[in-house]
PDB file of N, CA and C in Angstrom:
ATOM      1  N   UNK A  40       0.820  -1.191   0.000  1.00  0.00           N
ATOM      2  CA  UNK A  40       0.000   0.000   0.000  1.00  0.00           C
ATOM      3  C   UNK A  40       0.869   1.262   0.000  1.00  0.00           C
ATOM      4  N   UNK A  41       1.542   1.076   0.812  1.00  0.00           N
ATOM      5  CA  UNK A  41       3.135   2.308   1.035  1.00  0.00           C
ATOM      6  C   UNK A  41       3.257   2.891  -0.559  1.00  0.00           C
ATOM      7  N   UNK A  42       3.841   1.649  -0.899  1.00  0.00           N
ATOM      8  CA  UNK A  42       4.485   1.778  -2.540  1.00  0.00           C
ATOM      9  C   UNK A  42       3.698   2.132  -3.720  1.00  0.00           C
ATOM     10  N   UNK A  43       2.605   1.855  -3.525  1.00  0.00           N
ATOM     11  CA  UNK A  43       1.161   2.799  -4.742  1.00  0.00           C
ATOM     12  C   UNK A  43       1.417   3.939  -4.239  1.00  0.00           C
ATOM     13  N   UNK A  44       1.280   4.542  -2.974  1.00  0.00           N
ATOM     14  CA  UNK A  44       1.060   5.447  -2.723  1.00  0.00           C
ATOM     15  C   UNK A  44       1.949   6.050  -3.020  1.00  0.00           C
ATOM     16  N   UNK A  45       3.135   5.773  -3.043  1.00  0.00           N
ATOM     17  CA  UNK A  45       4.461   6.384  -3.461  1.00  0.00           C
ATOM     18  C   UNK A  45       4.560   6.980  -4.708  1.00  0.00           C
ATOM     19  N   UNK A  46       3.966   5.728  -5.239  1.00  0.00           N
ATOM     20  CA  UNK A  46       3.982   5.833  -7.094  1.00  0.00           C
ATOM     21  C   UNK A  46       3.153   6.921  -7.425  1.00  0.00           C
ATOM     22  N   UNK A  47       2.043   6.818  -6.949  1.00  0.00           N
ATOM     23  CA  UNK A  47       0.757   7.758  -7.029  1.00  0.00           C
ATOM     24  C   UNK A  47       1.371   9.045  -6.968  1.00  0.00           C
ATOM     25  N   UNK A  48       1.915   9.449  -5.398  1.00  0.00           N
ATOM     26  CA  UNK A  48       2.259  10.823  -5.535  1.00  0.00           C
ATOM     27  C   UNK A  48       3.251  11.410  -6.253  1.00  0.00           C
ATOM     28  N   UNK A  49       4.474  10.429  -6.835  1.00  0.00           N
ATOM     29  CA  UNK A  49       5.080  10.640  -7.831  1.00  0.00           C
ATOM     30  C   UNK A  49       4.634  10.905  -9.057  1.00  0.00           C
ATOM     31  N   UNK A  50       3.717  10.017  -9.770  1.00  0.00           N
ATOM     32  CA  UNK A  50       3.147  10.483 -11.139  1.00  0.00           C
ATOM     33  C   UNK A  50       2.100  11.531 -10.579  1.00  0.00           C
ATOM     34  N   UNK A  51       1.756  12.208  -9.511  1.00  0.00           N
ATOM     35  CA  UNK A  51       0.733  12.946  -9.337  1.00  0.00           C
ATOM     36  C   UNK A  51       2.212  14.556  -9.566  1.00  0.00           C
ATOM     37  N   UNK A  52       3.338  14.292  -8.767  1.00  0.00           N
ATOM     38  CA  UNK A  52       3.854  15.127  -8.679  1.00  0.00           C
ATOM     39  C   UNK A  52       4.467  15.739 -10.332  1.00  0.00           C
ATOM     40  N   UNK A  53       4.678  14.639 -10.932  1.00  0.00           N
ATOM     41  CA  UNK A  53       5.221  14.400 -12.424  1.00  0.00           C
ATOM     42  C   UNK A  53       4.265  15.141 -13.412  1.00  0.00           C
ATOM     43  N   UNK A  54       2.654  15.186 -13.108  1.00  0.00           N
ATOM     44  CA  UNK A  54       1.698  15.723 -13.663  1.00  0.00           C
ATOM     45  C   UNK A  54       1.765  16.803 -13.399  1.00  0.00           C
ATOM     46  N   UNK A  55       2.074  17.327 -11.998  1.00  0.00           N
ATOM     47  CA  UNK A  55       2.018  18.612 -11.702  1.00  0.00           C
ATOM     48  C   UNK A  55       3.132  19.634 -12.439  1.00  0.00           C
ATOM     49  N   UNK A  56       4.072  18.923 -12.804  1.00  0.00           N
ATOM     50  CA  UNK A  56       5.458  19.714 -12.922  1.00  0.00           C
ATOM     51  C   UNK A  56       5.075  19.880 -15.123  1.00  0.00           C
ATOM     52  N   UNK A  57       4.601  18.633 -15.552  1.00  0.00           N
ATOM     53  CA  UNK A  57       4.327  18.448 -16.380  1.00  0.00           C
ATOM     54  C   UNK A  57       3.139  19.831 -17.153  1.00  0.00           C
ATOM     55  N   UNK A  58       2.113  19.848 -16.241  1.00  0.00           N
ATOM     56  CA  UNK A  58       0.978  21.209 -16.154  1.00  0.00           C
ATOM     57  C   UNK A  58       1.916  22.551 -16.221  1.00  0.00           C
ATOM     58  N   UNK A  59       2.825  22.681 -15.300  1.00  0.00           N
ATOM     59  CA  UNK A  59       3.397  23.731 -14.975  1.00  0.00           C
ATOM     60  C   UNK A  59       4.541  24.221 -16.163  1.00  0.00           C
ATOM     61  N   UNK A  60       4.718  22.920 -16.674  1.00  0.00           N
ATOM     62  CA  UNK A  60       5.910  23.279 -18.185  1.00  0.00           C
ATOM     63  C   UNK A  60       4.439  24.029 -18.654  1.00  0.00           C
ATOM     64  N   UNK A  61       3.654  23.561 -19.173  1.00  0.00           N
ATOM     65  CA  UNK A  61       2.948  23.897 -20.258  1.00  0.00           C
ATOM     66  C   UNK A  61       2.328  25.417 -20.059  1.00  0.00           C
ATOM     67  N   UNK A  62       1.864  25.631 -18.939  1.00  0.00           N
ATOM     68  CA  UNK A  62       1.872  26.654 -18.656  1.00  0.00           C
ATOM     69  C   UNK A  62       3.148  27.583 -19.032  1.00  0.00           C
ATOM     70  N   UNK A  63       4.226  27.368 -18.580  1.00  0.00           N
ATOM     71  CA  UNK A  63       5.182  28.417 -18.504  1.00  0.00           C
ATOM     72  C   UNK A  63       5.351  28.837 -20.403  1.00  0.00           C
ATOM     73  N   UNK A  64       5.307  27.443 -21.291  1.00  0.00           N
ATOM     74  CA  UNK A  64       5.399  27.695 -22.276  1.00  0.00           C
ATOM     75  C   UNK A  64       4.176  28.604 -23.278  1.00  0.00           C
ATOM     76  N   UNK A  65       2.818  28.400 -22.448  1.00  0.00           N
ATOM     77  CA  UNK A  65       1.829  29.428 -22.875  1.00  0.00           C
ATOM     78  C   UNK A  65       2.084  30.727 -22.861  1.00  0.00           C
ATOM     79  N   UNK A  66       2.554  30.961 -21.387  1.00  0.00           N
ATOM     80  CA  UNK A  66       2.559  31.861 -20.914  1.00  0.00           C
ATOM     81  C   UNK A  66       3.749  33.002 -21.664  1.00  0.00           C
ATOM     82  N   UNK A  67       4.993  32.335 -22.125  1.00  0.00           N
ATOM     83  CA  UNK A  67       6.113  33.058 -23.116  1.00  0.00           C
ATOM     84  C   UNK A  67       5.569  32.997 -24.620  1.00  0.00           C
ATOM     85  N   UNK A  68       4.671  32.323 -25.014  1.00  0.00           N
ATOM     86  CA  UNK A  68       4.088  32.453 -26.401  1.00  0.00           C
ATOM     87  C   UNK A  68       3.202  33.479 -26.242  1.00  0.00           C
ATOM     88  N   UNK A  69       2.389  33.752 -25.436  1.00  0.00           N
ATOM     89  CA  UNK A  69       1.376  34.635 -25.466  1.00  0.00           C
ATOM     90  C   UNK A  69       2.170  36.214 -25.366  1.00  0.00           C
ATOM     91  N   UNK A  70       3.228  36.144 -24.267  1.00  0.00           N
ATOM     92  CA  UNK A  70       4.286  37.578 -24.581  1.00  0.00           C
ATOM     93  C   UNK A  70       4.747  37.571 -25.710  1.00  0.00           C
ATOM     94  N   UNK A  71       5.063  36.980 -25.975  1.00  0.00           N
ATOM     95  CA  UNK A  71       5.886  37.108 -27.502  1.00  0.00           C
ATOM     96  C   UNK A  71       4.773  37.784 -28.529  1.00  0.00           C
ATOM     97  N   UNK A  72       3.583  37.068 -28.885  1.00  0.00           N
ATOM     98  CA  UNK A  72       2.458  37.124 -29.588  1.00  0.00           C
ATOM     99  C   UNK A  72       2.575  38.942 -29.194  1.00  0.00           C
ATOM    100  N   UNK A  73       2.079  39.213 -28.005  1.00  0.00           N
ATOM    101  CA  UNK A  73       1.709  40.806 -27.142  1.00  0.00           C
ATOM    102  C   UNK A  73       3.010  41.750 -28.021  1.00  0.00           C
ATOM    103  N   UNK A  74       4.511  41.296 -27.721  1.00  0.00           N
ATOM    104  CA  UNK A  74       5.440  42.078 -28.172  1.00  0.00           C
ATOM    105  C   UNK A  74       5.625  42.291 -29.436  1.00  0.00           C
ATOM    106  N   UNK A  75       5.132  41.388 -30.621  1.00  0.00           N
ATOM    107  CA  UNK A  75       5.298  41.366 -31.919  1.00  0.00           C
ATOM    108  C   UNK A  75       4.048  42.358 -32.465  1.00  0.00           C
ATOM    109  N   UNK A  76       2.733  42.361 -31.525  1.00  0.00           N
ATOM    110  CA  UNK A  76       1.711  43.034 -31.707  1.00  0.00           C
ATOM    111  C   UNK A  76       1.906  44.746 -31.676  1.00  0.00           C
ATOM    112  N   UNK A  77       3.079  44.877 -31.012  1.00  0.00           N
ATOM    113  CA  UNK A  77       3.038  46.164 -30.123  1.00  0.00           C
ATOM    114  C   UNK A  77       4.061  46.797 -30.773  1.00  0.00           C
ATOM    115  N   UNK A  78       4.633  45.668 -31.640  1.00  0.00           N
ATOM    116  CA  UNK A  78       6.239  46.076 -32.673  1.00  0.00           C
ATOM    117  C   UNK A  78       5.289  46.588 -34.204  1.00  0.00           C
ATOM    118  N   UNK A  79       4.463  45.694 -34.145  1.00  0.00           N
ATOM    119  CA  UNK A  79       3.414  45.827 -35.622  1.00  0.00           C
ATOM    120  C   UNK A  79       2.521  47.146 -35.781  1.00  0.00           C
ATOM    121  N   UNK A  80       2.230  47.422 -34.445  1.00  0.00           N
ATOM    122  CA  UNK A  80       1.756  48.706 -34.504  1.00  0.00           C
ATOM    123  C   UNK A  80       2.179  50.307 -33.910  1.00  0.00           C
ATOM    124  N   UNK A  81       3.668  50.177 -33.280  1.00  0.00           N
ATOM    125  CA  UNK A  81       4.428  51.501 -33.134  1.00  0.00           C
ATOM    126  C   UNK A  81       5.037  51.001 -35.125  1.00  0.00           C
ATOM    127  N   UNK A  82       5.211  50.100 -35.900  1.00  0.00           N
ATOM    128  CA  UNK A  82       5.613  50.430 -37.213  1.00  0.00           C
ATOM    129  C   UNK A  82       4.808  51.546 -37.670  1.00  0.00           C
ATOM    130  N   UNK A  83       3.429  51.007 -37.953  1.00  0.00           N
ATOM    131  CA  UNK A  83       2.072  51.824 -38.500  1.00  0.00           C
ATOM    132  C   UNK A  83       2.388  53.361 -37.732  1.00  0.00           C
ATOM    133  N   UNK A  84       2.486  52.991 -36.130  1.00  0.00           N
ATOM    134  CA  UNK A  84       2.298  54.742 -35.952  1.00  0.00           C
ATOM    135  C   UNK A  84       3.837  55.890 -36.506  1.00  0.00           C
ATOM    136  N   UNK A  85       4.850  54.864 -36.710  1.00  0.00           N
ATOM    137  CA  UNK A  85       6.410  55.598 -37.392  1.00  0.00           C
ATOM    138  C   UNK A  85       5.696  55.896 -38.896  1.00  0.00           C
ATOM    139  N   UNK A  86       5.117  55.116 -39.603  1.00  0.00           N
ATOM    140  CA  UNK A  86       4.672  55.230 -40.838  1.00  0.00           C
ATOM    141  C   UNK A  86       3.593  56.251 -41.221  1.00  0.00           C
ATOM    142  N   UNK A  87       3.316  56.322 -40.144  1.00  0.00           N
ATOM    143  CA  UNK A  87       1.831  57.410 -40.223  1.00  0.00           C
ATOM    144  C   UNK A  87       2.634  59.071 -39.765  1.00  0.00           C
ATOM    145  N   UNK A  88       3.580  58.817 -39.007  1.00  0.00           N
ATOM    146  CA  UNK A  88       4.332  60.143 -38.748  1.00  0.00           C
ATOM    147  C   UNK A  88       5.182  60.463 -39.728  1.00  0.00           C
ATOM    148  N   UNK A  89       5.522  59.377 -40.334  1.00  0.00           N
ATOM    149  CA  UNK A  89       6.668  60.073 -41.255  1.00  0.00           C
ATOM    150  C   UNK A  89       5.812  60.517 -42.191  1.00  0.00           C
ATOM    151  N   UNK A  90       4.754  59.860 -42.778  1.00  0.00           N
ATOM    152  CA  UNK A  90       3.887  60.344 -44.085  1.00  0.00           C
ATOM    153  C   UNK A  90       3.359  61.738 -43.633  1.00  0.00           C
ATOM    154  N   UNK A  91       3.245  61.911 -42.665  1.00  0.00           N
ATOM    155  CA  UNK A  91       2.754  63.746 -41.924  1.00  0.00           C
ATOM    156  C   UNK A  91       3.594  64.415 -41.759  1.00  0.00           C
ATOM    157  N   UNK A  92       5.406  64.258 -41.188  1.00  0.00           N
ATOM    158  CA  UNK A  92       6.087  65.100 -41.564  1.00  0.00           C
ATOM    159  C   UNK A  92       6.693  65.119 -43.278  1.00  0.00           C
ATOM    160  N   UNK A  93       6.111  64.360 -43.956  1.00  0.00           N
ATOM    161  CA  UNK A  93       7.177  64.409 -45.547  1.00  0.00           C
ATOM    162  C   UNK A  93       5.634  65.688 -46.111  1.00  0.00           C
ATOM    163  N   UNK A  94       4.648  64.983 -45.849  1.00  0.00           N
ATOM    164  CA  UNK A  94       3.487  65.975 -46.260  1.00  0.00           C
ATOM    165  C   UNK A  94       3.940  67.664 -45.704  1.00  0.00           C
ATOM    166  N   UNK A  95       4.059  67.855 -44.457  1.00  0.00           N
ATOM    167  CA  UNK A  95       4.239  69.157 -43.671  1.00  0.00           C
ATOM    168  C   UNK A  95       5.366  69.990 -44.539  1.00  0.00           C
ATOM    169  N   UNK A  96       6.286  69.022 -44.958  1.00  0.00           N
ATOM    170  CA  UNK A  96       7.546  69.355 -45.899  1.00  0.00           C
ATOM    171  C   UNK A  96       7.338  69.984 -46.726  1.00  0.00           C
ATOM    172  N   UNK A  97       6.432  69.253 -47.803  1.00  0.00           N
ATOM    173  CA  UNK A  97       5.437  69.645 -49.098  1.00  0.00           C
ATOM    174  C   UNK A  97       5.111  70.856 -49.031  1.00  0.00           C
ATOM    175  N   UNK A  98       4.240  70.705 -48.178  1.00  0.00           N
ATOM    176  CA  UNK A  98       3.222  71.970 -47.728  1.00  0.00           C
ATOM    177  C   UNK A  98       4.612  73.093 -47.871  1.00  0.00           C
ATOM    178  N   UNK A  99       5.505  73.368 -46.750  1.00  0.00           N
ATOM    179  CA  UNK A  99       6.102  73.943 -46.630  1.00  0.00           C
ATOM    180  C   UNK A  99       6.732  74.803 -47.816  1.00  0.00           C
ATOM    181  N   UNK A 100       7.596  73.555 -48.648  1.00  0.00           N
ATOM    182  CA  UNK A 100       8.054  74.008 -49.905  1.00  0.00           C
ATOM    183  C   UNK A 100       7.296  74.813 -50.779  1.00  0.00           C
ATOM    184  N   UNK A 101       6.386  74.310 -51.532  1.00  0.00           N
ATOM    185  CA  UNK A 101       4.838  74.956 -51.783  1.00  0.00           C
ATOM    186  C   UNK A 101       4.322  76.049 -51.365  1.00  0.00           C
ATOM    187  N   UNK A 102       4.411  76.509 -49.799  1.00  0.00           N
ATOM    188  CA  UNK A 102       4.098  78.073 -49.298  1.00  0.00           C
ATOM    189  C   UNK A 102       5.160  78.850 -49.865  1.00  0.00           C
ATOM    190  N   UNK A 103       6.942  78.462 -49.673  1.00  0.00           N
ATOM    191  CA  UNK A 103       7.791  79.140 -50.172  1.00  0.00           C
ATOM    192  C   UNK A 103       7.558  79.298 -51.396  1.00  0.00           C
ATOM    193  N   UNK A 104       7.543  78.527 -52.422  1.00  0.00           N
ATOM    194  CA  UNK A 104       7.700  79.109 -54.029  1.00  0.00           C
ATOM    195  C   UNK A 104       6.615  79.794 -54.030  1.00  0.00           C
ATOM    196  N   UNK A 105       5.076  79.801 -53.341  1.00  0.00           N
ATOM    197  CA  UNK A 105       3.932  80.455 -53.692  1.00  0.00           C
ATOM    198  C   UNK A 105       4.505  82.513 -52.905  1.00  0.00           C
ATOM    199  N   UNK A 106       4.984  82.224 -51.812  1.00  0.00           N
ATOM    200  CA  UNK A 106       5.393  83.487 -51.479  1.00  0.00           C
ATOM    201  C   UNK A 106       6.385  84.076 -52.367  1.00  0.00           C
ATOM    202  N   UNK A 107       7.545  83.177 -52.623  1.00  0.00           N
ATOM    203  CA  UNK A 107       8.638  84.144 -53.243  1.00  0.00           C
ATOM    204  C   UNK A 107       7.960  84.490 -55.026  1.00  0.00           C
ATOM    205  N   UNK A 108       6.794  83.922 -55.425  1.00  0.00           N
ATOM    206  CA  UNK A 108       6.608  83.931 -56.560  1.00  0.00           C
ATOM    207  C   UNK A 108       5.482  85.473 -56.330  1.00  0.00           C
ATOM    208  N   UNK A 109       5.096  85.791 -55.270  1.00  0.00           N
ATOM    209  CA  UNK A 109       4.105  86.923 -55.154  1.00  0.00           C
ATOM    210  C   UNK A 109       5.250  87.877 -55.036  1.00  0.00           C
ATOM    211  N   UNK A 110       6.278  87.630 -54.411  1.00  0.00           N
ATOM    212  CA  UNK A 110       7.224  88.829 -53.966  1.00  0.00           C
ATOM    213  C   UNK A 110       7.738  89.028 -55.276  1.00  0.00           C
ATOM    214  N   UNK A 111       8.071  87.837 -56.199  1.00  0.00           N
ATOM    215  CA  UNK A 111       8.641  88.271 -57.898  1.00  0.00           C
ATOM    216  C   UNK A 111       7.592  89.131 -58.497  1.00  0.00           C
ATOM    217  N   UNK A 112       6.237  88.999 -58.207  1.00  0.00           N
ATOM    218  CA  UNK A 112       5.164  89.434 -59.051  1.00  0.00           C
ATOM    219  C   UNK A 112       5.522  90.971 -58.617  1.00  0.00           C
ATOM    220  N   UNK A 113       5.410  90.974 -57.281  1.00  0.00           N
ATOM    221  CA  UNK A 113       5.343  92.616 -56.703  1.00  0.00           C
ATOM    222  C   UNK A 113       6.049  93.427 -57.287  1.00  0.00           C
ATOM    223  N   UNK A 114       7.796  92.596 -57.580  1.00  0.00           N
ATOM    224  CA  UNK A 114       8.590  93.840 -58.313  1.00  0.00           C
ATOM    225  C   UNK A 114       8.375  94.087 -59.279  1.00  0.00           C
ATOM    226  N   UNK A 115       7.466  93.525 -60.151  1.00  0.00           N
ATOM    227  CA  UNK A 115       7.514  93.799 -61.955  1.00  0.00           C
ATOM    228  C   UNK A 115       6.329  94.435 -61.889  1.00  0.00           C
TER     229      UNK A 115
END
């Protein structure tokens, strides 16, 4: 009786440790999953800033030739 019982709490303990891998391995897939998510979307928000400062640029250039082209008009 000793010796089942032995066995028992051994494969009981073996299950437990067994649960606890699987867990730990959920548990680093699911961060990983979170960090790749969070890499995927500061890309989008770099991509969305740069397309607003290259635009702001535009703009910019565009006000200059439109001003210096009124200041050419003024002298003639």
């Amino acid at each position: 009786m000793d010796k089942l019982t032995q066995e028992k709490d051994l494969f009981l303990q073996q299950l437990q440790n067994l649960y606890d891998q699987m867990q730990v391995k959920y548990i680093e897939r699911e961060q990983k999953r979170i960090v790749q998510k969070q890499h995927r979307y500061q890309q989008k928000i770099y991509g969305v800033l740069f397309g607003v400062a290259l635009s702001l640029l535009w703009l910019i250039l565009l006000l200059r030739i439109y001003i210096w082209q009124q200041s050419v008009a003024l002298l003639h």
